[in-house]
Amino acid sequence: MKYRNFITIILMVIFVVFIGYSHGDEDKKIQKVTSSTINSENADSLAEDHNGENEEHAEAQTEEDFNTIRKDVEDSATFVVLKAVSLAVAIIGLAIVYLPRRKKEDENNA
Amino acid sequence: MRSVKSDQGNSWSIKDFDYDVPEHSLSFGYSIGGVTLFGFVLLAITGIVMALFYSPTVDGAKDSILNFVSDPLGMWLRSFHRWTADVIVFLIILHLSRIILTGSYMGKRKFNWFFGIALLFLTFAFFFTGTTLKWDQEGYEAFLHMIEATELVPLGGLIASFLKGALVVMRLFVTHTLILPLLLLLFLIPHLVLMKLNGLSPNPNKISTKKVKISKHLNKVFGFSFAIYGFVAFLAAQFPVIVYPGPYSGVEMTKPPWAFLALYALEDKFGLAALIISPIIVLLGFVILPYIDSKSGPDSKAHKIVVWSYLCIVGIVIGLIIYVALTPPVQHLDMNMN
């Protein structure tokens, strides 16, 4: 059948997926992403292209940004939990209404 | 009533489009698709306005958004766009749930089910590309996950290398505002046409012969839409959405939006390949569903097994979302674009 061919192709893709797998470079350098760093073959050299004062300021800014991100991520947890619980409640509501059960003929049909 | 002349000279009016639909079309469960479509129209309108102020460049994207939201109206509009996107994902999952619960993928509606699945995946693609367009820490990390996952697929390296580079934000912007909307129309139009041709799916729990006019159904859809998106407008004013600082490479400190958190949990457990394999498994499950549960009807044991399996999977997914929300972010990637 046609759909069997489709499933076979999909399964082949799943197995071949791992062929391209490679681990990333473990030595990670933290730096701001800009058009210069994104174009550069050697981004590390660009990141180090600062005088001492600028570098100190950049480090302080980075630390401040990281603290903001950490706080925002932490604050978002409550909303995410509420969204997930709301979705669960809504699906339970639909299930109560539409879960398959014995047919009921309406008054006009009876 | 306005009327037009057809080629054959017979006059027909707008009233002729007001065809009969089953009475249960007035219920919320059978109006969710329409309410979702209404939300997409709102997203298109607010998206066009925001695009007028957006700079699709690596250096300019986030700044143009910050500039836009410095005005209270801009802040509200962007928040409304984002909250509406959240609600659409929420509603489309409810729509999917109603279809599965009532077995509306069976028989002649099988083909339309496939269009619906394509629309479901497109909705998630919209949500994902929208997240990356902010080009803040969250957007950048989401983008890198996509790039590294794409590189796992054969020939994916070519696609990934095309997406990387100085034009990355422009390419994401074109995908979000042009390619995906065109694909959406490509699948939405046959979805609506087939719905008209096949008729509204029956409610297996209540067989009724009563009919109402489609205009009455549309009135209900508009009513539900105004109530829901009115509340979304309130949420947007009360809880404006944020833009993270950054982006910084070499560090992974955010988590994806809630709709992708179950994938994030699987990535924690099984590695980056889970981002490719899990959606394929879900897609496969949806594709074979009408074949394993079709002829027996919505009252059958097979359908009950499908429904309870679906509810169990949904329960696990929601459990994973909550688990990831409550645990600290995990570093998965190399996090360098070069």
Short mmCIF file of C-alpha atoms in Angstrom, two decimals:
data_model
loop_
_atom_site.label_atom_id
_atom_site.label_comp_id
_atom_site.label_asym_id
_atom_site.label_seq_id
_atom_site.Cartn_x
_atom_site.Cartn_y
_atom_site.Cartn_z
CA MET A 1 0.00 0.00 0.00
CA LYS A 2 1.03 3.59 -0.68
CA TYR A 3 1.31 4.64 2.94
CA ARG A 4 3.66 1.74 3.66
CA ASN A 5 6.15 3.20 1.17
CA PHE A 6 5.83 6.54 2.90
CA ILE A 7 6.49 5.00 6.31
CA THR A 8 9.52 3.11 4.95
CA ILE A 9 11.01 6.35 3.62
CA ILE A 10 10.43 8.11 6.95
CA LEU A 11 12.04 5.24 8.89
CA MET A 12 15.07 5.35 6.58
CA VAL A 13 15.41 9.07 7.21
CA ILE A 14 15.34 8.45 10.97
CA PHE A 15 18.21 5.96 10.72
CA VAL A 16 20.26 8.11 8.38
CA VAL A 17 19.81 11.10 10.67
CA PHE A 18 22.63 9.91 12.92
CA ILE A 19 25.16 9.81 10.06
CA GLY A 20 25.60 13.57 10.14
CA TYR A 21 25.92 13.71 13.94
CA SER A 22 29.05 15.33 15.31
CA HIS A 23 29.90 16.76 18.70
CA GLY A 24 30.53 20.48 18.98
CA ASP A 25 33.69 22.21 20.12
CA GLU A 26 33.88 21.90 23.91
CA ASP A 27 35.91 25.13 24.28
CA LYS A 28 33.14 27.73 24.39
CA LYS A 29 33.87 31.46 24.34
CA ILE A 30 31.14 33.80 25.57
CA GLN A 31 30.75 36.89 23.38
CA LYS A 32 28.06 39.22 22.10
CA VAL A 33 26.69 38.21 18.70
CA THR A 34 27.04 41.02 16.14
CA SER A 35 27.28 41.18 12.36
CA SER A 36 31.10 41.19 12.73
CA THR A 37 31.28 38.06 14.90
CA ILE A 38 28.71 36.24 12.79
CA ASN A 39 30.72 36.84 9.61
CA SER A 40 34.12 36.10 11.09
CA GLU A 41 35.89 32.78 10.62
CA ASN A 42 37.79 33.41 13.83
CA ALA A 43 35.37 35.05 16.20
CA ASP A 44 37.70 34.74 19.19
CA SER A 45 40.18 37.25 17.76
CA LEU A 46 37.37 39.79 17.37
CA ALA A 47 36.19 39.25 20.91
CA GLU A 48 39.68 40.02 22.19
CA ASP A 49 39.99 43.19 20.12
CA HIS A 50 39.30 45.59 22.99
CA ASN A 51 41.40 47.82 25.17
CA GLY A 52 41.37 47.12 28.91
CA GLU A 53 38.76 49.71 29.85
CA ASN A 54 36.28 48.67 27.15
CA GLU A 55 36.74 45.05 28.05
CA GLU A 56 35.96 45.77 31.70
CA HIS A 57 32.83 47.68 30.71
CA ALA A 58 31.76 44.87 28.34
CA GLU A 59 32.25 42.28 31.07
CA ALA A 60 30.15 44.29 33.53
CA GLN A 61 27.43 44.69 30.88
CA THR A 62 27.51 40.98 30.11
CA GLU A 63 27.17 40.09 33.77
CA GLU A 64 24.24 42.48 34.14
CA ASP A 65 22.55 41.00 31.05
CA PHE A 66 23.06 37.47 32.37
CA ASN A 67 21.46 38.38 35.69
CA THR A 68 18.48 39.90 33.85
CA ILE A 69 18.10 36.77 31.69
CA ARG A 70 18.32 34.45 34.71
CA LYS A 71 15.64 36.46 36.53
CA ASP A 72 13.36 36.61 33.46
CA VAL A 73 13.67 32.85 32.90
CA GLU A 74 12.87 32.22 36.56
CA ASP A 75 9.87 34.57 36.47
CA SER A 76 8.48 32.94 33.32
CA ALA A 77 8.18 29.53 35.05
CA THR A 78 4.89 30.41 36.77
CA PHE A 79 3.29 31.51 33.50
CA VAL A 80 4.46 28.36 31.72
CA VAL A 81 3.02 26.13 34.44
CA LEU A 82 -0.27 28.07 34.31
CA LYS A 83 -0.41 27.69 30.51
CA ALA A 84 0.24 23.95 30.71
CA VAL A 85 -2.35 23.44 33.46
CA SER A 86 -4.90 25.56 31.52
CA LEU A 87 -4.33 23.40 28.44
CA ALA A 88 -4.82 20.25 30.50
CA VAL A 89 -8.06 21.61 32.01
CA ALA A 90 -9.37 22.64 28.58
CA ILE A 91 -8.64 19.20 27.08
CA ILE A 92 -10.29 17.50 30.07
CA GLY A 93 -13.32 19.75 29.43
CA LEU A 94 -13.46 18.69 25.79
CA ALA A 95 -13.02 15.05 26.81
CA ILE A 96 -15.99 15.29 29.19
CA VAL A 97 -18.15 16.57 26.34
CA TYR A 98 -16.86 14.47 23.45
CA LEU A 99 -15.43 11.28 24.97
CA PRO A 100 -17.07 8.39 23.08
CA ARG A 101 -20.00 6.95 24.97
CA ARG A 102 -23.34 5.37 24.15
CA LYS A 103 -25.28 7.33 21.52
CA LYS A 104 -28.12 9.50 22.74
CA GLU A 105 -30.87 10.24 20.23
CA ASP A 106 -32.17 13.77 20.59
CA GLU A 107 -35.84 14.48 21.25
CA ASN A 108 -36.70 15.15 17.62
CA ASN A 109 -35.03 12.01 16.45
CA ALA A 110 -36.41 9.69 19.11
CA MET B 1 -30.03 41.38 -1.22
CA ARG B 2 -27.32 41.91 -3.84
CA SER B 3 -27.34 39.47 -6.71
CA VAL B 4 -25.07 38.62 -9.64
CA LYS B 5 -25.74 36.97 -12.98
CA SER B 6 -24.03 33.72 -13.80
CA ASP B 7 -22.94 32.78 -17.35
CA GLN B 8 -26.16 30.85 -17.81
CA GLY B 9 -28.19 33.92 -16.97
CA ASN B 10 -29.61 32.49 -13.72
CA SER B 11 -29.47 34.99 -10.89
CA TRP B 12 -28.11 33.90 -7.55
CA SER B 13 -27.64 35.86 -4.37
CA ILE B 14 -25.38 35.90 -1.33
CA LYS B 15 -28.24 34.07 0.40
CA ASP B 16 -27.36 30.98 -1.69
CA PHE B 17 -24.05 30.74 0.18
CA ASP B 18 -25.96 30.50 3.45
CA TYR B 19 -26.17 26.73 3.28
CA ASP B 20 -27.36 24.35 6.01
CA VAL B 21 -25.00 22.85 8.60
CA PRO B 22 -25.76 20.54 11.55
CA GLU B 23 -27.02 22.17 14.71
CA HIS B 24 -23.99 21.05 16.75
CA SER B 25 -21.86 23.48 14.66
CA LEU B 26 -23.05 26.11 17.15
CA SER B 27 -21.14 24.46 20.02
CA PHE B 28 -17.69 25.73 21.06
CA GLY B 29 -16.01 22.40 20.23
CA TYR B 30 -17.08 22.71 16.58
CA SER B 31 -16.18 26.42 16.39
CA ILE B 32 -12.54 26.18 17.56
CA GLY B 33 -11.20 25.91 13.99
CA GLY B 34 -13.02 29.10 13.00
CA VAL B 35 -11.83 30.93 16.13
CA THR B 36 -8.24 29.86 15.32
CA LEU B 37 -8.60 31.17 11.76
CA PHE B 38 -9.90 34.48 13.16
CA GLY B 39 -6.74 34.62 15.31
CA PHE B 40 -4.54 34.08 12.25
CA VAL B 41 -6.20 37.11 10.59
CA LEU B 42 -5.42 39.19 13.71
CA LEU B 43 -1.81 37.93 13.63
CA ALA B 44 -1.50 38.93 9.97
CA ILE B 45 -2.80 42.45 10.65
CA THR B 46 -0.63 43.07 13.74
CA GLY B 47 2.34 41.39 12.00
CA ILE B 48 2.09 43.71 8.99
CA VAL B 49 2.09 46.76 11.29
CA MET B 50 5.14 45.48 13.21
CA ALA B 51 6.98 44.62 9.98
CA LEU B 52 6.83 48.31 9.03
CA PHE B 53 9.06 49.09 12.02
CA TYR B 54 11.27 45.98 12.00
CA SER B 55 14.89 45.93 10.84
CA PRO B 56 15.77 42.37 9.72
CA THR B 57 19.52 42.54 10.43
CA VAL B 58 21.76 40.96 13.07
CA ASP B 59 22.66 44.32 14.57
CA GLY B 60 19.32 46.05 14.08
CA ALA B 61 16.59 43.46 14.79
CA LYS B 62 16.44 43.66 18.59
CA ASP B 63 17.04 47.41 18.67
CA SER B 64 14.19 48.02 16.21
CA ILE B 65 11.87 45.99 18.47
CA LEU B 66 13.03 47.87 21.58
CA ASN B 67 12.42 51.12 19.73
CA PHE B 68 8.94 49.94 18.69
CA VAL B 69 7.96 48.90 22.23
CA SER B 70 9.22 52.16 23.75
CA ASP B 71 5.83 53.53 22.71
CA PRO B 72 2.99 52.15 24.90
CA LEU B 73 0.86 51.37 21.84
CA GLY B 74 3.78 49.54 20.22
CA MET B 75 4.33 47.58 23.43
CA TRP B 76 0.65 46.61 23.53
CA LEU B 77 0.58 45.65 19.82
CA ARG B 78 3.66 43.43 20.11
CA SER B 79 2.32 41.84 23.30
CA PHE B 80 -1.06 41.26 21.61
CA HIS B 81 0.70 39.59 18.65
CA ARG B 82 2.66 37.31 20.97
CA TRP B 83 -0.27 36.46 23.26
CA THR B 84 -2.46 35.76 20.20
CA ALA B 85 0.24 33.39 18.88
CA ASP B 86 0.18 31.61 22.27
CA VAL B 87 -3.62 31.36 22.15
CA ILE B 88 -3.57 30.03 18.59
CA VAL B 89 -1.20 27.20 19.56
CA PHE B 90 -3.49 26.52 22.54
CA LEU B 91 -6.62 26.52 20.33
CA ILE B 92 -5.11 24.41 17.57
CA ILE B 93 -4.24 21.73 20.16
CA LEU B 94 -7.86 21.90 21.39
CA HIS B 95 -9.09 21.64 17.78
CA LEU B 96 -6.88 18.58 17.26
CA SER B 97 -8.19 17.09 20.51
CA ARG B 98 -11.82 17.57 19.46
CA ILE B 99 -11.11 15.97 16.06
CA ILE B 100 -9.50 12.94 17.74
CA LEU B 101 -12.18 12.63 20.44
CA THR B 102 -15.01 12.65 17.87
CA GLY B 103 -13.08 10.52 15.33
CA SER B 104 -13.52 13.21 12.66
CA TYR B 105 -10.51 11.90 10.69
CA MET B 106 -12.38 8.77 9.65
CA GLY B 107 -13.75 7.77 6.24
CA LYS B 108 -14.12 10.51 3.64
CA ARG B 109 -12.55 13.09 5.98
CA LYS B 110 -9.19 11.29 5.97
CA PHE B 111 -7.75 13.51 3.24
CA ASN B 112 -8.77 16.70 5.07
CA TRP B 113 -7.11 15.34 8.22
CA PHE B 114 -3.76 15.38 6.37
CA PHE B 115 -4.24 19.04 5.41
CA GLY B 116 -5.05 19.75 9.06
CA ILE B 117 -1.84 18.06 10.20
CA ALA B 118 0.17 20.17 7.75
CA LEU B 119 -1.52 23.28 9.19
CA LEU B 120 -0.67 22.14 12.72
CA PHE B 121 3.04 21.79 11.87
CA LEU B 122 2.98 25.14 10.03
CA THR B 123 1.52 26.80 13.13
CA PHE B 124 4.45 25.52 15.18
CA ALA B 125 6.86 26.70 12.45
CA PHE B 126 5.27 30.18 12.65
CA PHE B 127 5.64 30.16 16.42
CA PHE B 128 9.26 29.08 16.20
CA THR B 129 10.37 31.57 13.53
CA GLY B 130 8.52 34.33 15.36
CA THR B 131 10.58 33.54 18.46
CA THR B 132 13.87 33.75 16.55
CA LEU B 133 13.02 37.11 14.95
CA LYS B 134 13.49 38.92 18.27
CA TRP B 135 17.17 38.00 17.96
CA ASP B 136 17.59 38.26 21.72
CA GLN B 137 19.11 35.48 23.86
CA GLU B 138 16.00 33.29 23.59
CA GLY B 139 15.69 33.81 19.83
CA TYR B 140 19.37 33.17 19.19
CA GLU B 141 19.42 29.98 21.27
CA ALA B 142 16.27 28.73 19.48
CA PHE B 143 17.92 29.47 16.13
CA LEU B 144 21.11 27.61 17.08
CA HIS B 145 19.09 24.58 18.19
CA MET B 146 17.41 24.55 14.78
CA ILE B 147 20.76 24.90 12.97
CA GLU B 148 22.50 22.14 14.93
CA ALA B 149 19.49 19.82 14.60
CA THR B 150 19.32 20.51 10.86
CA GLU B 151 22.99 19.56 10.53
CA LEU B 152 22.13 16.06 11.81
CA VAL B 153 19.93 15.39 8.79
CA PRO B 154 21.57 14.25 5.54
CA LEU B 155 22.19 17.36 3.38
CA GLY B 156 21.07 19.42 6.37
CA GLY B 157 24.59 20.89 6.54
CA LEU B 158 23.93 22.65 3.24
CA ILE B 159 20.68 24.17 4.52
CA ALA B 160 22.34 25.16 7.80
CA SER B 161 25.26 26.87 6.04
CA PHE B 162 22.78 28.78 3.86
CA LEU B 163 20.90 30.01 6.95
CA LYS B 164 24.04 31.07 8.84
CA GLY B 165 25.81 34.35 8.13
CA ALA B 166 25.00 38.05 8.05
CA LEU B 167 21.66 37.58 6.25
CA VAL B 168 20.34 35.13 8.85
CA VAL B 169 17.70 37.46 10.32
CA MET B 170 16.52 38.53 6.86
CA ARG B 171 16.07 34.88 5.87
CA LEU B 172 14.14 34.11 9.05
CA PHE B 173 12.00 37.22 8.44
CA VAL B 174 11.20 36.17 4.85
CA THR B 175 10.35 32.66 6.10
CA HIS B 176 8.03 34.02 8.81
CA THR B 177 6.30 36.70 6.76
CA LEU B 178 6.25 35.28 3.23
CA ILE B 179 7.09 31.58 2.86
CA LEU B 180 5.04 30.29 5.82
CA PRO B 181 1.95 32.46 5.06
CA LEU B 182 1.98 31.20 1.46
CA LEU B 183 2.26 27.61 2.66
CA LEU B 184 -0.53 28.28 5.15
CA LEU B 185 -2.84 29.44 2.34
CA LEU B 186 -1.80 26.47 0.22
CA PHE B 187 -3.06 24.05 2.88
CA LEU B 188 -5.83 26.17 4.40
CA ILE B 189 -7.83 26.67 1.19
CA PRO B 190 -8.24 22.93 0.45
CA HIS B 191 -8.88 22.35 4.18
CA LEU B 192 -11.87 24.73 4.04
CA VAL B 193 -13.07 23.51 0.62
CA LEU B 194 -12.98 19.88 1.75
CA MET B 195 -14.85 20.81 4.92
CA LYS B 196 -17.61 22.27 2.74
CA LEU B 197 -17.63 19.26 0.38
CA ASN B 198 -17.57 16.61 3.13
CA GLY B 199 -19.88 18.50 5.46
CA LEU B 200 -19.26 19.14 9.15
CA SER B 201 -18.25 15.97 10.97
CA PRO B 202 -21.00 14.47 13.16
CA ASN B 203 -21.03 14.56 16.94
CA PRO B 204 -21.03 10.82 17.72
CA ASN B 205 -22.51 11.39 21.17
CA LYS B 206 -25.55 13.27 19.91
CA ILE B 207 -27.15 12.31 16.63
CA SER B 208 -29.34 15.18 15.48
CA THR B 209 -31.11 15.91 12.22
CA LYS B 210 -31.62 19.57 13.09
CA LYS B 211 -29.97 22.04 10.71
CA VAL B 212 -29.02 25.68 11.05
CA LYS B 213 -27.69 28.18 8.52
CA ILE B 214 -23.90 28.59 8.19
CA SER B 215 -24.36 32.32 8.93
CA LYS B 216 -25.57 31.34 12.39
CA HIS B 217 -22.44 29.21 12.86
CA LEU B 218 -20.26 32.13 11.70
CA ASN B 219 -22.05 34.43 14.16
CA LYS B 220 -21.09 32.01 16.93
CA VAL B 221 -17.47 31.89 15.68
CA PHE B 222 -17.29 35.70 15.69
CA GLY B 223 -18.90 35.80 19.13
CA PHE B 224 -16.39 33.33 20.60
CA SER B 225 -13.54 35.12 18.80
CA PHE B 226 -14.44 38.56 20.14
CA ALA B 227 -14.70 37.17 23.68
CA ILE B 228 -11.38 35.27 23.47
CA TYR B 229 -9.28 37.86 21.65
CA GLY B 230 -10.84 40.64 23.71
CA PHE B 231 -9.45 38.86 26.76
CA VAL B 232 -6.11 38.46 24.94
CA ALA B 233 -6.07 42.23 24.37
CA PHE B 234 -6.55 42.68 28.11
CA LEU B 235 -3.72 40.20 28.86
CA ALA B 236 -1.44 42.07 26.45
CA ALA B 237 -2.04 45.32 28.33
CA GLN B 238 -1.72 43.72 31.77
CA PHE B 239 1.25 41.42 31.03
CA PRO B 240 3.44 42.92 28.29
CA VAL B 241 5.92 40.44 26.80
CA ILE B 242 9.62 40.97 27.37
CA VAL B 243 12.68 41.03 25.14
CA TYR B 244 15.71 39.31 26.66
CA PRO B 245 19.15 40.97 26.57
CA GLY B 246 21.89 39.60 24.32
CA PRO B 247 22.32 37.60 22.26
CA TYR B 248 25.54 36.04 23.53
CA SER B 249 27.19 33.05 21.94
CA GLY B 250 28.94 30.36 24.00
CA VAL B 251 26.27 30.23 26.68
CA GLU B 252 22.79 28.67 26.93
CA MET B 253 20.66 30.23 29.65
CA THR B 254 17.07 30.43 28.38
CA LYS B 255 14.41 27.85 27.64
CA PRO B 256 12.18 27.73 24.54
CA PRO B 257 8.56 28.95 24.59
CA TRP B 258 6.10 26.66 26.39
CA ALA B 259 4.92 24.91 23.22
CA PHE B 260 8.41 23.48 22.65
CA LEU B 261 9.27 22.60 26.25
CA ALA B 262 8.38 18.90 25.88
CA LEU B 263 10.91 18.73 23.01
CA TYR B 264 13.46 20.43 25.25
CA ALA B 265 12.91 17.73 27.89
CA LEU B 266 13.44 14.99 25.28
CA GLU B 267 16.60 16.79 24.11
CA ASP B 268 17.88 16.71 27.71
CA LYS B 269 17.32 12.97 27.84
CA PHE B 270 18.15 11.78 24.32
CA GLY B 271 20.32 14.53 22.84
CA LEU B 272 19.90 16.88 19.90
CA ALA B 273 18.63 14.10 17.59
CA ALA B 274 15.38 14.11 19.63
CA LEU B 275 14.53 17.46 18.03
CA ILE B 276 14.36 15.73 14.63
CA ILE B 277 13.11 12.28 15.59
CA SER B 278 10.27 13.30 17.95
CA PRO B 279 8.38 15.46 15.39
CA ILE B 280 8.84 12.69 12.79
CA ILE B 281 7.33 10.12 15.19
CA VAL B 282 4.43 12.48 15.96
CA LEU B 283 3.89 13.08 12.24
CA LEU B 284 3.96 9.33 11.54
CA GLY B 285 1.44 8.72 14.32
CA PHE B 286 -0.93 11.30 12.84
CA VAL B 287 -0.51 9.95 9.30
CA ILE B 288 -1.31 6.35 10.21
CA LEU B 289 -4.14 7.26 12.60
CA PRO B 290 -6.96 7.22 9.98
CA TYR B 291 -5.69 3.84 8.75
CA ILE B 292 -5.65 2.11 12.13
CA ASP B 293 -8.93 3.66 13.33
CA SER B 294 -11.18 4.20 10.33
CA LYS B 295 -13.69 1.57 9.43
CA SER B 296 -14.80 0.67 12.92
CA GLY B 297 -16.57 3.97 13.69
CA PRO B 298 -16.42 6.30 16.69
CA ASP B 299 -18.27 3.86 18.99
CA SER B 300 -15.73 1.10 18.48
CA LYS B 301 -13.20 -0.31 20.93
CA ALA B 302 -10.37 0.70 18.55
CA HIS B 303 -11.46 4.33 18.71
CA LYS B 304 -11.66 4.25 22.49
CA ILE B 305 -8.10 2.91 22.62
CA VAL B 306 -6.95 5.72 20.28
CA VAL B 307 -8.70 8.36 22.40
CA TRP B 308 -7.30 7.11 25.71
CA SER B 309 -3.81 6.73 24.21
CA TYR B 310 -4.02 10.32 22.96
CA LEU B 311 -5.12 11.59 26.39
CA CYS B 312 -2.24 9.69 28.05
CA ILE B 313 0.29 11.19 25.59
CA VAL B 314 -1.14 14.68 26.19
CA GLY B 315 -0.80 14.07 29.94
CA ILE B 316 2.87 13.08 29.54
CA VAL B 317 3.59 16.11 27.30
CA ILE B 318 1.98 18.49 29.82
CA GLY B 319 3.92 16.80 32.62
CA LEU B 320 7.17 17.34 30.69
CA ILE B 321 6.32 21.02 30.07
CA ILE B 322 5.74 21.59 33.80
CA TYR B 323 8.91 19.65 34.71
CA VAL B 324 11.10 21.72 32.36
CA ALA B 325 9.46 24.98 33.51
CA LEU B 326 10.43 24.23 37.11
CA THR B 327 14.02 23.08 36.44
CA PRO B 328 17.00 25.30 35.55
CA PRO B 329 18.10 25.65 31.88
CA VAL B 330 20.56 23.06 30.55
CA GLN B 331 23.44 23.61 28.11
CA HIS B 332 22.96 21.40 25.00
CA LEU B 333 24.89 23.05 22.21
CA ASP B 334 28.27 24.20 21.03
CA MET B 335 26.63 27.69 20.93
CA ASN B 336 28.99 29.19 18.34
CA MET B 337 27.82 30.08 14.86
CA ASN B 338 31.20 29.78 13.16
#
